[in-house]
C-alpha cells in the first residue's frame, strides 16, 4: 500500500496483510505451490523425519544445523555490507571465525553463548528492501520461505554466496535436517486451520517483518549494552497482593511479585502457559522415542450426523502411577476423568488446552478435550452447519456430544467408570456453568464436580468488548498499526524463548520479569481483538462454504 494512499476507515487482517505483502493477484498459483509444500511436509518430511530423528538424537540434528548456518555466513555478511550495516558485517565475520575454530567447525556457537556476538539473520531480500525495492505481489514456490518476488530473487543471491552450494550433496542434507526441525513449527501453524495457506501467510508475514527490522539482533545488542552499563536488571517494583476472600474455600496460593498489569495485559499472559513436558531434550518431536505430553494424545473421531465430517476429540489416558522407593510398581490410581472445554477459537491441539490437560493429567486425571464450539471443525461436524452463540443450544449440544464420547470411550475400553470432572476456561467456562445447570435439573452424565476458569460474567458484554478491541485502531495508518504490533509480537516471542518453566513463587527475579507484559495497552487490546475476529472469520467462512449464509454475498472460494 503506497504511503500516499488514503487511510482505510477500518483496520482489518486483510488491510494489514496487503500493506505488508502487497496484493495477491496470483492466489490460485500460490495456493497450488503451497499445496505442494504441504504435501511434501505431510508425506515426505514426516515419514523420513520419523526415521531420521529416531536414528539421530536432537543434539546431533541441532549441531549439524549450526554447521550449516556457519557456512552461510558470506551471504549474511555481504547483505550487511550492501546496506551499510557495518557492525553487523563485523559481527558475522567474527562469529564465523570464532565458531569455525573455538566452536569446532561450527558445531558449537561460543560466539553467541560466551562472547554475546549475535547473528544478524540477514539475507539479500533485506538488502533489496533497504534499497527501496518493494516486495511486489505475493509469490510462493514449494518449500521456499520467500513470500514475494523480491525475497524470491534474494534467495538466488543467498544461494550464490552460500558455501554449501559448492559442496556436493550438502544441499540435500541441509534440506532434510531443516525440514525435520521446522516440522513442528509448521504443524503448529496449520494444525486446526481450515485454510492452511491463509494461516501460513499471516504468520509468515509477521515473522518476516521482525526479520526485516533485525528485531532480535538489535534487541539483544541493546540489552547487552544496558547490562554492561549496569542499568539492567531493574529492581522488581513491589506490587499489590490479592487478599483471599472470606467466602472462598480451598487452598490459597500467593504468588509474590507476580506483577499484575492491565486486564488485557494479564489476559495475554496465557501465551506463557505451556506444557512442561513438551520439549524433549534428547529427541525431536518426530522421533519414535519422543515422549512429550502432546505425543501421548490420542485423537479419536465421532460422527454426529450422517453425511457430515466426523468430530475429532482428544484423549489422554490415566498417568502412570510410577514406582516406590524400592522400584516396585505402585498400584493403579483411582480412575478419574477431566473433560476440558476451551475458550473461543481454542482447539484441543492448542498450547493452552494442552498445558491445562497436562496439569490435570499430572494430578491423576485422564483428560478428554474438545475443540471450542466457535471453531470451523465443530460447526462443520454438526448437521446443517448450525452456527454457535446461543448458550442454551450450545450447552445442550455439548452435553449430547459428551454423552456420545463417553459411550465411545467405554466401548473402546479406554475408560470404565471414572469419577468425572467438567472444566472449561473463558467461554468454555461459561459452557461448563450452563451444563452444570442442566445437569442439576436432569442428571445424565454423572459429573461429580465442575470448575469454570475465568468465565465471562456477561456474554453480550464480552462480545461487545471484543468488538471494541478489534476497532481500537480504526482510522490509523496501517504502517503505524504494524509498528505497534511488531513491537508487541517481538516482546512476546522474546519472553516465550526466555521462559523455561511454569510460574513459581521461588523463581529468580529475571524469570518473574519475563512474565510481565509491558506492551502498550492499545496494541494488546487490538491483538486480542484480531484473534477474536480471526476465529470468527474461519468459522463463518466454513459455514458459508457449506451452506451459504444470507448476510454474506461473496462466493465461497479464494478470499
Coordinates of C-alpha atoms in Angstrom, one line a residue:
X1 CA 0.0 0.0 0.0
X2 CA 1.7 3.3 -1.1
X3 CA 2.4 5.9 1.5
X4 CA 0.2 8.4 -0.2
X5 CA -2.8 6.1 -0.4
X6 CA -5.9 7.0 1.6
X7 CA -6.1 5.8 5.2
X8 CA -8.7 2.9 5.4
X9 CA -11.7 3.5 7.7
X10 CA -11.2 0.1 9.3
X11 CA -8.0 -1.8 10.1
X12 CA -8.6 -5.5 9.4
X13 CA -6.4 -8.5 8.9
X14 CA -6.7 -8.2 5.2
X15 CA -5.7 -4.5 5.3
X16 CA -2.6 -5.4 7.3
X17 CA -1.7 -8.3 5.1
X18 CA -2.0 -6.3 1.9
X19 CA 0.1 -3.5 3.4
X20 CA 2.9 -5.9 4.4
X21 CA 2.9 -8.1 1.3
X22 CA 1.0 -6.4 -1.4
X23 CA -2.0 -7.8 -3.2
X24 CA -2.2 -11.5 -4.1
X25 CA -3.2 -11.5 -7.7
X26 CA -1.8 -15.0 -8.3
X27 CA -3.6 -16.5 -5.4
X28 CA -4.6 -19.6 -7.3
X29 CA -1.0 -20.3 -8.3
X30 CA 0.3 -19.5 -4.8
X31 CA -2.2 -21.9 -3.2
X32 CA -1.1 -24.6 -5.6
X33 CA 2.5 -24.1 -4.8
X34 CA 1.7 -24.1 -1.1
X35 CA -0.3 -27.3 -1.5
X36 CA 2.9 -28.9 -2.9
X37 CA 4.8 -27.7 0.3
X38 CA 2.0 -29.2 2.5
X39 CA 2.2 -32.4 0.6
X40 CA 5.9 -32.6 1.0
X41 CA 5.7 -31.8 4.7
X42 CA 3.0 -34.4 5.3
X43 CA 4.1 -37.2 3.1
X44 CA 7.9 -36.8 2.7
X45 CA 9.3 -34.8 5.7
X46 CA 7.0 -36.7 8.2
X47 CA 7.9 -40.3 7.3
X48 CA 11.6 -39.5 6.5
X49 CA 11.8 -37.4 9.7
X50 CA 10.5 -40.2 11.8
X51 CA 13.4 -42.4 10.7
X52 CA 16.0 -39.6 10.7
X53 CA 15.0 -38.3 14.2
X54 CA 14.9 -41.8 15.6
X55 CA 18.4 -42.6 14.4
X56 CA 20.0 -39.2 15.2
X57 CA 19.3 -37.5 18.6
X58 CA 18.2 -33.9 18.9
X59 CA 21.7 -32.6 19.8
X60 CA 23.2 -34.1 16.7
X61 CA 20.5 -32.5 14.5
X62 CA 20.8 -29.1 16.1
X63 CA 24.6 -29.0 16.0
X64 CA 24.6 -30.1 12.3
X65 CA 22.3 -27.2 11.7
X66 CA 24.8 -24.9 13.5
X67 CA 27.4 -26.1 11.0
X68 CA 25.1 -25.3 8.1
X69 CA 24.3 -21.8 9.5
X70 CA 28.1 -21.1 9.9
X71 CA 28.7 -21.9 6.3
X72 CA 26.1 -19.4 5.2
X73 CA 28.0 -16.5 6.7
X74 CA 29.1 -14.9 3.4
X75 CA 25.5 -14.1 2.4
X76 CA 24.7 -12.6 5.8
X77 CA 28.0 -10.5 5.8
X78 CA 27.6 -9.2 2.3
X79 CA 23.9 -8.4 2.9
X80 CA 25.0 -6.3 5.9
X81 CA 27.7 -4.5 3.8
X82 CA 25.2 -3.7 1.0
X83 CA 23.0 -1.8 3.4
X84 CA 25.9 -0.2 5.4
X85 CA 25.2 -2.3 8.4
X86 CA 29.0 -2.2 9.3
X87 CA 28.7 -3.6 12.8
X88 CA 26.5 -6.4 11.6
X89 CA 29.1 -7.4 8.9
X90 CA 31.8 -7.3 11.6
X91 CA 29.8 -9.5 13.9
X92 CA 29.0 -12.0 11.2
X93 CA 32.7 -12.3 10.3
X94 CA 33.8 -12.6 13.9
X95 CA 31.1 -15.3 14.5
X96 CA 32.3 -17.3 11.5
X97 CA 36.0 -17.3 12.6
X98 CA 35.2 -18.0 16.3
X99 CA 32.7 -20.8 15.6
X100 CA 35.0 -22.3 12.9
X101 CA 37.9 -22.5 15.4
X102 CA 36.7 -22.5 19.0
X103 CA 33.4 -23.9 18.0
X104 CA 35.0 -26.8 16.2
X105 CA 33.9 -26.2 12.6
X106 CA 30.7 -24.5 13.7
X107 CA 29.4 -27.4 15.7
X108 CA 29.0 -25.2 18.7
X109 CA 28.2 -21.5 19.0
X110 CA 30.6 -19.9 21.5
X111 CA 30.4 -16.6 19.8
X112 CA 26.7 -16.3 21.0
X113 CA 27.0 -18.1 24.3
X114 CA 30.4 -16.9 25.5
X115 CA 31.1 -13.6 23.8
X116 CA 27.5 -12.4 23.2
X117 CA 28.2 -11.8 19.4
X118 CA 24.7 -12.3 17.9
X119 CA 23.8 -13.3 14.4
X120 CA 22.0 -10.7 12.2
X121 CA 19.9 -13.3 10.4
X122 CA 20.4 -11.1 7.3
X123 CA 19.7 -12.0 3.7
X124 CA 19.7 -10.3 0.3
X125 CA 15.9 -9.7 0.5
X126 CA 16.6 -7.4 3.4
X127 CA 19.3 -5.6 1.4
X128 CA 16.9 -5.1 -1.5
X129 CA 14.2 -3.8 0.9
X130 CA 16.7 -1.2 2.3
X131 CA 17.5 -0.1 -1.3
X132 CA 13.8 0.8 -1.7
X133 CA 12.7 -2.2 -3.8
X134 CA 9.2 -3.0 -3.0
X135 CA 8.0 -6.6 -2.2
X136 CA 5.9 -6.9 -5.3
X137 CA 3.0 -9.3 -5.4
X138 CA 2.8 -12.4 -3.2
X139 CA 4.8 -15.2 -4.9
X140 CA 5.3 -18.6 -3.3
X141 CA 7.3 -21.6 -4.5
X142 CA 7.4 -25.0 -3.0
X143 CA 9.4 -25.3 0.2
X144 CA 10.5 -21.7 -0.2
X145 CA 10.5 -19.3 2.8
X146 CA 10.0 -16.3 0.5
X147 CA 6.6 -14.7 0.3
X148 CA 7.1 -12.2 -2.6
X149 CA 9.0 -11.6 -5.8
X150 CA 11.7 -9.5 -4.1
X151 CA 12.6 -12.1 -1.5
X152 CA 12.4 -14.9 -4.0
X153 CA 15.1 -13.2 -6.2
X154 CA 17.0 -12.6 -3.0
X155 CA 17.2 -16.3 -2.3
X156 CA 19.1 -16.8 -5.6
X157 CA 21.8 -14.4 -4.3
X158 CA 21.8 -16.1 -0.9
X159 CA 22.5 -19.4 -2.6
X160 CA 25.3 -18.0 -4.6
X161 CA 27.0 -16.7 -1.5
X162 CA 26.4 -19.9 0.5
X163 CA 29.5 -22.0 0.9
X164 CA 27.4 -25.2 1.0
X165 CA 26.3 -24.6 -2.6
X166 CA 29.7 -25.7 -3.7
X167 CA 29.9 -28.8 -1.5
X168 CA 28.4 -31.9 -3.2
X169 CA 25.1 -33.2 -1.7
X170 CA 25.3 -30.7 1.2
X171 CA 22.1 -29.0 0.0
X172 CA 20.1 -32.2 0.3
X173 CA 21.4 -33.0 3.7
X174 CA 20.7 -29.4 4.9
X175 CA 17.2 -29.5 3.4
X176 CA 16.3 -32.8 5.2
X177 CA 17.8 -31.6 8.5
X178 CA 15.9 -28.3 8.4
X179 CA 12.6 -29.9 7.3
X180 CA 12.6 -32.1 10.4
X181 CA 13.5 -29.1 12.6
X182 CA 10.8 -27.0 11.0
X183 CA 8.1 -29.7 11.0
X184 CA 6.8 -28.9 14.5
X185 CA 6.5 -25.2 13.8
X186 CA 4.8 -26.0 10.5
X187 CA 2.3 -28.2 12.3
X188 CA 1.6 -25.5 14.9
X189 CA 0.8 -23.1 12.0
X190 CA -1.5 -25.3 10.0
X191 CA -3.0 -27.6 12.8
X192 CA -6.7 -26.8 13.3
X193 CA -6.8 -24.4 10.3
X194 CA -9.4 -24.6 7.6
X195 CA -7.2 -22.5 5.4
X196 CA -3.6 -23.5 5.7
X197 CA -2.5 -21.1 3.1
X198 CA -4.1 -18.1 4.8
X199 CA -2.7 -19.0 8.2
X200 CA 0.8 -19.6 6.9
X201 CA 0.8 -16.3 5.0
X202 CA -0.4 -14.2 8.0
X203 CA 2.1 -15.7 10.5
X204 CA 5.0 -15.8 8.0
X205 CA 4.4 -12.1 7.2
X206 CA 4.7 -11.2 10.8
X207 CA 7.9 -13.2 11.2
X208 CA 9.4 -11.7 8.0
X209 CA 8.7 -8.2 9.3
X210 CA 10.5 -8.9 12.5
X211 CA 13.5 -10.2 10.4
X212 CA 13.4 -7.2 8.1
X213 CA 13.8 -4.9 11.1
X214 CA 16.6 -7.1 12.6
X215 CA 14.5 -7.1 15.7
X216 CA 16.3 -10.0 17.5
X217 CA 19.8 -8.7 16.7
X218 CA 19.1 -5.2 17.7
X219 CA 17.2 -6.1 20.9
X220 CA 19.9 -8.5 22.1
X221 CA 22.6 -5.9 21.5
X222 CA 20.6 -3.2 23.3
X223 CA 20.1 -5.4 26.3
X224 CA 23.8 -6.4 26.4
X225 CA 24.7 -2.7 26.4
X226 CA 22.4 -1.9 29.2
X227 CA 23.7 -4.8 31.3
X228 CA 27.3 -3.6 30.6
X229 CA 26.4 -0.1 31.7
X230 CA 24.9 -1.5 34.9
X231 CA 21.4 -0.4 34.0
X232 CA 19.9 -3.9 34.0
X233 CA 18.4 -5.8 35.6
X234 CA 16.0 -3.3 37.0
X235 CA 14.8 -4.0 40.6
X236 CA 11.4 -5.6 40.9
X237 CA 8.9 -2.9 42.0
X238 CA 6.6 -4.0 44.8
X239 CA 3.2 -5.0 43.6
X240 CA -0.1 -5.2 45.4
X241 CA -1.0 -8.7 46.6
X242 CA -4.5 -10.2 46.3
X243 CA -6.3 -11.0 49.5
X244 CA -8.2 -14.2 49.9
X245 CA -12.0 -13.5 50.0
X246 CA -13.7 -14.7 53.2
X247 CA -16.2 -16.7 51.2
X248 CA -13.6 -18.7 49.3
X249 CA -12.8 -22.3 50.3
X250 CA -9.8 -24.4 49.4
X251 CA -6.0 -23.7 49.2
X252 CA -4.9 -20.1 48.6
X253 CA -1.5 -19.7 46.8
X254 CA 0.0 -16.3 46.9
X255 CA 2.3 -15.5 44.0
X256 CA 4.8 -12.9 45.2
X257 CA 5.9 -10.3 42.7
X258 CA 3.6 -11.6 40.0
X259 CA 3.2 -8.0 38.9
X260 CA -0.3 -7.7 37.7
X261 CA -0.8 -5.3 34.8
X262 CA -4.0 -4.1 33.0
X263 CA -6.7 -6.7 32.4
X264 CA -5.8 -7.1 28.8
X265 CA -2.0 -7.4 29.5
X266 CA -2.8 -10.1 32.1
X267 CA -5.1 -11.9 29.7
X268 CA -2.2 -12.0 27.2
X269 CA -0.1 -13.9 29.8
X270 CA -2.0 -17.0 28.8
X271 CA 0.5 -17.4 25.9
X272 CA 3.1 -18.3 28.5
X273 CA 1.0 -21.2 29.8
X274 CA 2.6 -24.1 28.0
X275 CA 3.1 -27.8 28.7
X276 CA 6.2 -28.6 30.7
X277 CA 6.8 -32.0 29.1
X278 CA 6.7 -30.7 25.5
X279 CA 10.4 -30.1 24.6
X280 CA 12.3 -33.4 24.9
X281 CA 16.0 -32.8 25.4
X282 CA 17.2 -35.9 23.6
X283 CA 14.7 -36.5 20.7
X284 CA 12.8 -34.2 18.4
X285 CA 9.1 -34.5 18.0
X286 CA 9.1 -36.9 15.1
X287 CA 11.2 -39.5 16.8
X288 CA 9.5 -42.7 17.9
X289 CA 11.4 -42.3 21.2
X290 CA 10.0 -38.9 21.9
X291 CA 7.7 -39.0 25.0
X292 CA 6.4 -35.3 25.0
X293 CA 3.0 -34.9 26.5
X294 CA 1.5 -33.9 23.2
X295 CA 2.6 -37.2 21.7
X296 CA 0.6 -39.1 24.4
X297 CA -2.6 -37.6 23.0
X298 CA -4.9 -40.0 21.2
X299 CA -7.2 -38.4 18.6
X300 CA -10.5 -40.2 18.0
X301 CA -13.3 -39.5 15.6
X302 CA -17.1 -39.4 16.3
X303 CA -19.7 -38.9 13.6
X304 CA -22.5 -36.7 14.9
X305 CA -24.7 -36.5 11.8
X306 CA -25.0 -38.7 8.7
X307 CA -23.1 -37.3 5.8
X308 CA -21.2 -34.8 7.9
X309 CA -17.5 -35.0 8.7
X310 CA -16.6 -36.6 12.0
X311 CA -15.9 -34.6 15.1
X312 CA -12.3 -35.2 16.3
X313 CA -11.6 -35.1 20.0
X314 CA -8.5 -35.7 22.1
X315 CA -8.0 -38.2 24.9
X316 CA -5.0 -38.5 27.3
X317 CA -5.1 -41.8 29.3
X318 CA -4.6 -42.0 33.1
X319 CA -1.0 -41.2 34.2
X320 CA 1.4 -44.0 35.1
X321 CA 1.4 -44.3 38.9
X322 CA 5.1 -44.8 38.9
X323 CA 7.3 -46.8 41.3
X324 CA 8.0 -46.8 45.0
X325 CA 11.5 -46.3 46.6
X326 CA 12.3 -50.0 46.1
X327 CA 11.5 -49.8 42.4
X328 CA 8.3 -51.8 42.6
X329 CA 5.2 -50.6 40.6
X330 CA 2.7 -48.7 42.6
X331 CA -1.0 -49.7 42.5
X332 CA -3.2 -48.1 39.8
X333 CA -4.6 -44.7 40.6
X334 CA -8.3 -44.2 41.2
X335 CA -10.0 -43.7 37.8
X336 CA -10.7 -40.1 37.3
X337 CA -11.7 -38.2 34.1
X338 CA -11.5 -34.5 33.4
X339 CA -13.5 -33.1 30.4
X340 CA -11.9 -29.9 29.1
X341 CA -13.8 -27.2 27.2
X342 CA -11.6 -24.4 25.7
X343 CA -12.4 -20.8 25.0
X344 CA -13.5 -19.2 21.7
X345 CA -11.3 -20.4 18.8
X346 CA -9.4 -22.9 21.0
X347 CA -8.6 -26.3 19.7
X348 CA -7.6 -29.4 21.7
X349 CA -4.2 -29.3 20.0
X350 CA -3.6 -25.7 21.0
X351 CA -0.9 -24.7 23.5
X352 CA -3.3 -23.6 26.3
X353 CA -5.6 -26.6 26.2
X354 CA -2.5 -28.9 26.1
X355 CA -0.9 -27.2 29.1
X356 CA -4.2 -27.4 31.0
X357 CA -4.6 -31.1 30.1
X358 CA -1.1 -31.8 31.3
X359 CA -1.8 -30.0 34.6
X360 CA -4.9 -32.2 35.1
X361 CA -3.0 -35.4 34.0
X362 CA -0.2 -34.7 36.4
X363 CA -2.8 -34.6 39.2
X364 CA -4.1 -38.1 38.3
X365 CA -6.8 -37.5 35.7
X366 CA -7.4 -38.9 32.3
X367 CA -8.3 -36.0 30.1
X368 CA -10.9 -35.6 27.4
X369 CA -10.7 -32.4 25.3
X370 CA -12.8 -30.9 22.6
X371 CA -12.4 -28.0 20.1
X372 CA -14.4 -24.9 21.0
X373 CA -17.9 -24.6 19.7
X374 CA -16.6 -21.4 18.0
X375 CA -14.3 -23.3 15.6
X376 CA -14.9 -24.3 12.0
X377 CA -14.3 -28.0 12.9
X378 CA -17.1 -28.0 15.4
X379 CA -19.5 -26.2 13.0
X380 CA -18.7 -28.5 10.1
X381 CA -19.4 -31.6 12.1
X382 CA -23.0 -30.6 13.0
X383 CA -26.0 -31.1 10.8
X384 CA -26.9 -28.0 8.8
X385 CA -23.6 -26.3 9.8
X386 CA -25.5 -24.6 12.6
X387 CA -23.7 -21.5 14.0
X388 CA -22.9 -21.3 17.7
X389 CA -23.6 -18.4 20.0
X390 CA -26.9 -19.2 21.7
X391 CA -25.8 -20.5 25.0
X392 CA -28.7 -22.9 25.9
X393 CA -28.4 -24.6 22.5
X394 CA -24.6 -24.8 22.6
X395 CA -24.6 -26.3 26.1
X396 CA -27.3 -28.8 25.1
X397 CA -25.3 -29.9 22.0
X398 CA -22.1 -30.2 24.1
X399 CA -24.0 -32.3 26.7
X400 CA -25.2 -34.7 24.0
X401 CA -21.7 -34.9 22.4
X402 CA -20.1 -35.6 25.8
X403 CA -22.6 -38.4 26.3
X404 CA -21.7 -39.9 22.9
X405 CA -18.0 -39.6 23.5
X406 CA -18.2 -41.2 26.9
X407 CA -20.0 -44.1 25.3
X408 CA -17.4 -44.3 22.6
X409 CA -14.5 -44.3 25.1
X410 CA -16.2 -47.1 27.2
X411 CA -16.8 -49.2 24.1
X412 CA -13.1 -48.8 23.2
X413 CA -12.2 -49.8 26.8
X414 CA -10.3 -46.5 27.3
X415 CA -12.4 -45.7 30.4
X416 CA -14.5 -47.8 32.7
X417 CA -16.5 -45.9 35.4
X418 CA -14.4 -42.9 36.3
X419 CA -15.2 -40.0 38.6
X420 CA -15.9 -37.2 36.1
X421 CA -15.0 -33.5 36.4
X422 CA -16.1 -31.0 33.8
X423 CA -13.9 -27.9 33.5
X424 CA -13.5 -25.1 31.0
X425 CA -11.8 -21.7 30.7
X426 CA -13.1 -18.4 29.2
X427 CA -16.1 -19.2 27.0
X428 CA -15.6 -22.9 27.8
X429 CA -16.1 -21.9 31.5
X430 CA -19.5 -20.4 30.6
X431 CA -20.4 -23.7 28.9
X432 CA -19.3 -25.5 32.0
X433 CA -21.6 -23.5 34.2
X434 CA -24.6 -23.9 31.8
X435 CA -24.1 -27.7 31.6
X436 CA -23.9 -27.8 35.4
X437 CA -27.3 -26.0 35.5
X438 CA -28.8 -28.6 33.0
X439 CA -27.3 -31.5 34.9
X440 CA -28.8 -30.2 38.2
X441 CA -32.2 -30.4 36.7
X442 CA -31.7 -33.7 34.9
X443 CA -28.5 -35.7 35.6
X444 CA -27.4 -37.7 32.6
X445 CA -23.5 -37.5 32.5
X446 CA -22.7 -38.5 36.1
X447 CA -20.4 -35.4 36.6
X448 CA -19.3 -35.0 40.2
X449 CA -17.5 -31.7 40.1
X450 CA -17.4 -28.5 37.9
X451 CA -14.6 -26.0 37.5
X452 CA -15.1 -22.8 35.4
X453 CA -11.9 -20.8 34.9
X454 CA -12.4 -17.1 34.1
X455 CA -15.8 -17.4 32.5
X456 CA -17.3 -14.2 31.1
X457 CA -19.8 -12.7 33.6
X458 CA -22.0 -11.4 30.7
X459 CA -21.7 -12.9 27.2
X460 CA -23.1 -9.9 25.3
X461 CA -20.7 -7.6 27.2
X462 CA -17.8 -9.9 26.4
X463 CA -18.6 -9.8 22.7
X464 CA -19.0 -6.1 22.8
X465 CA -15.6 -5.7 24.4
X466 CA -14.0 -7.9 21.8
X467 CA -15.6 -5.8 19.0
X468 CA -14.3 -2.6 20.6
X469 CA -10.8 -4.1 20.9
X470 CA -10.8 -5.0 17.2
X471 CA -11.9 -1.5 16.3
X472 CA -9.4 0.4 18.5
X473 CA -7.0 1.1 15.6
X474 CA -9.6 2.2 13.1
X475 CA -8.7 5.5 11.4
X476 CA -4.9 5.0 11.9
X477 CA -2.4 4.4 9.1
X478 CA -1.6 0.7 8.5
X479 CA 2.1 1.2 9.0
X480 CA 1.5 2.8 12.4
X481 CA -0.6 -0.1 13.4
X482 CA 2.0 -2.6 12.1
X483 CA 4.8 -0.9 14.0
X484 CA 2.9 -1.3 17.3
X485 CA 2.0 -4.9 16.6
X486 CA 5.6 -5.8 15.6
X487 CA 6.9 -4.4 18.9
X488 CA 4.3 -6.4 20.9
X489 CA 4.9 -9.6 18.9
X490 CA 8.6 -9.2 19.4
X491 CA 8.3 -8.8 23.1
X492 CA 6.1 -11.9 23.4
X493 CA 8.4 -14.0 21.2
X494 CA 11.4 -12.9 23.2
X495 CA 9.9 -13.7 26.5
X496 CA 8.5 -17.1 25.4
X497 CA 12.1 -18.0 24.5
X498 CA 13.2 -16.9 27.9
X499 CA 10.6 -18.7 30.0
X500 CA 11.6 -22.3 30.6
X501 CA 9.3 -23.3 33.4
X502 CA 5.8 -22.6 34.8
X503 CA 5.5 -19.7 37.2
X504 CA 6.7 -20.4 40.7
X505 CA 7.0 -18.1 43.7
X506 CA 10.6 -19.2 44.2
X507 CA 11.7 -18.2 40.7
X508 CA 14.5 -15.7 40.2
X509 CA 13.7 -12.0 39.6
X510 CA 14.7 -12.4 36.0
X511 CA 12.1 -15.1 35.3
X512 CA 9.4 -13.2 37.2
X513 CA 10.1 -10.2 35.0
X514 CA 9.7 -12.3 31.9
X515 CA 6.1 -13.0 32.8
X516 CA 5.2 -9.3 32.8
X517 CA 3.7 -7.9 29.6
X518 CA 5.0 -4.3 29.1
X519 CA 3.4 -3.7 25.7
X520 CA 1.2 -0.7 25.1
X521 CA -2.3 -1.4 26.2
X522 CA -3.8 -0.3 22.9
X523 CA -1.7 -2.7 21.0
X524 CA -2.5 -5.5 23.4
X525 CA -6.3 -4.8 23.0
X526 CA -6.0 -4.7 19.2
X527 CA -4.1 -8.0 19.2
X528 CA -6.8 -9.6 21.3
X529 CA -9.5 -8.2 19.0
X530 CA -7.7 -9.6 15.9
X531 CA -7.6 -13.1 17.5
X532 CA -11.3 -13.0 18.2
X533 CA -12.1 -11.7 14.7
X534 CA -9.8 -14.3 13.1
X535 CA -11.5 -17.2 15.0
X536 CA -15.0 -16.0 13.9
X537 CA -13.8 -15.5 10.3
X538 CA -12.7 -19.1 10.0
X539 CA -15.9 -20.4 11.4
X540 CA -18.1 -18.2 9.2
X541 CA -16.2 -19.0 6.1
X542 CA -16.6 -22.7 6.7
X543 CA -20.4 -22.3 7.3
X544 CA -20.7 -20.1 4.2
X545 CA -18.8 -22.6 2.1
X546 CA -21.0 -25.5 3.3
X547 CA -24.5 -23.9 3.1
X548 CA -24.2 -20.2 2.2
X549 CA -25.0 -17.6 4.7
X550 CA -27.6 -15.0 3.7
X551 CA -25.7 -11.9 5.1
X552 CA -22.5 -13.0 3.2
X553 CA -22.8 -12.3 -0.5
X554 CA -19.2 -13.1 -1.5
X555 CA -19.0 -16.6 -3.1
X556 CA -17.1 -19.1 -1.0
X557 CA -13.6 -19.6 -2.6
X558 CA -10.4 -17.6 -2.6
X559 CA -10.6 -14.7 -0.1

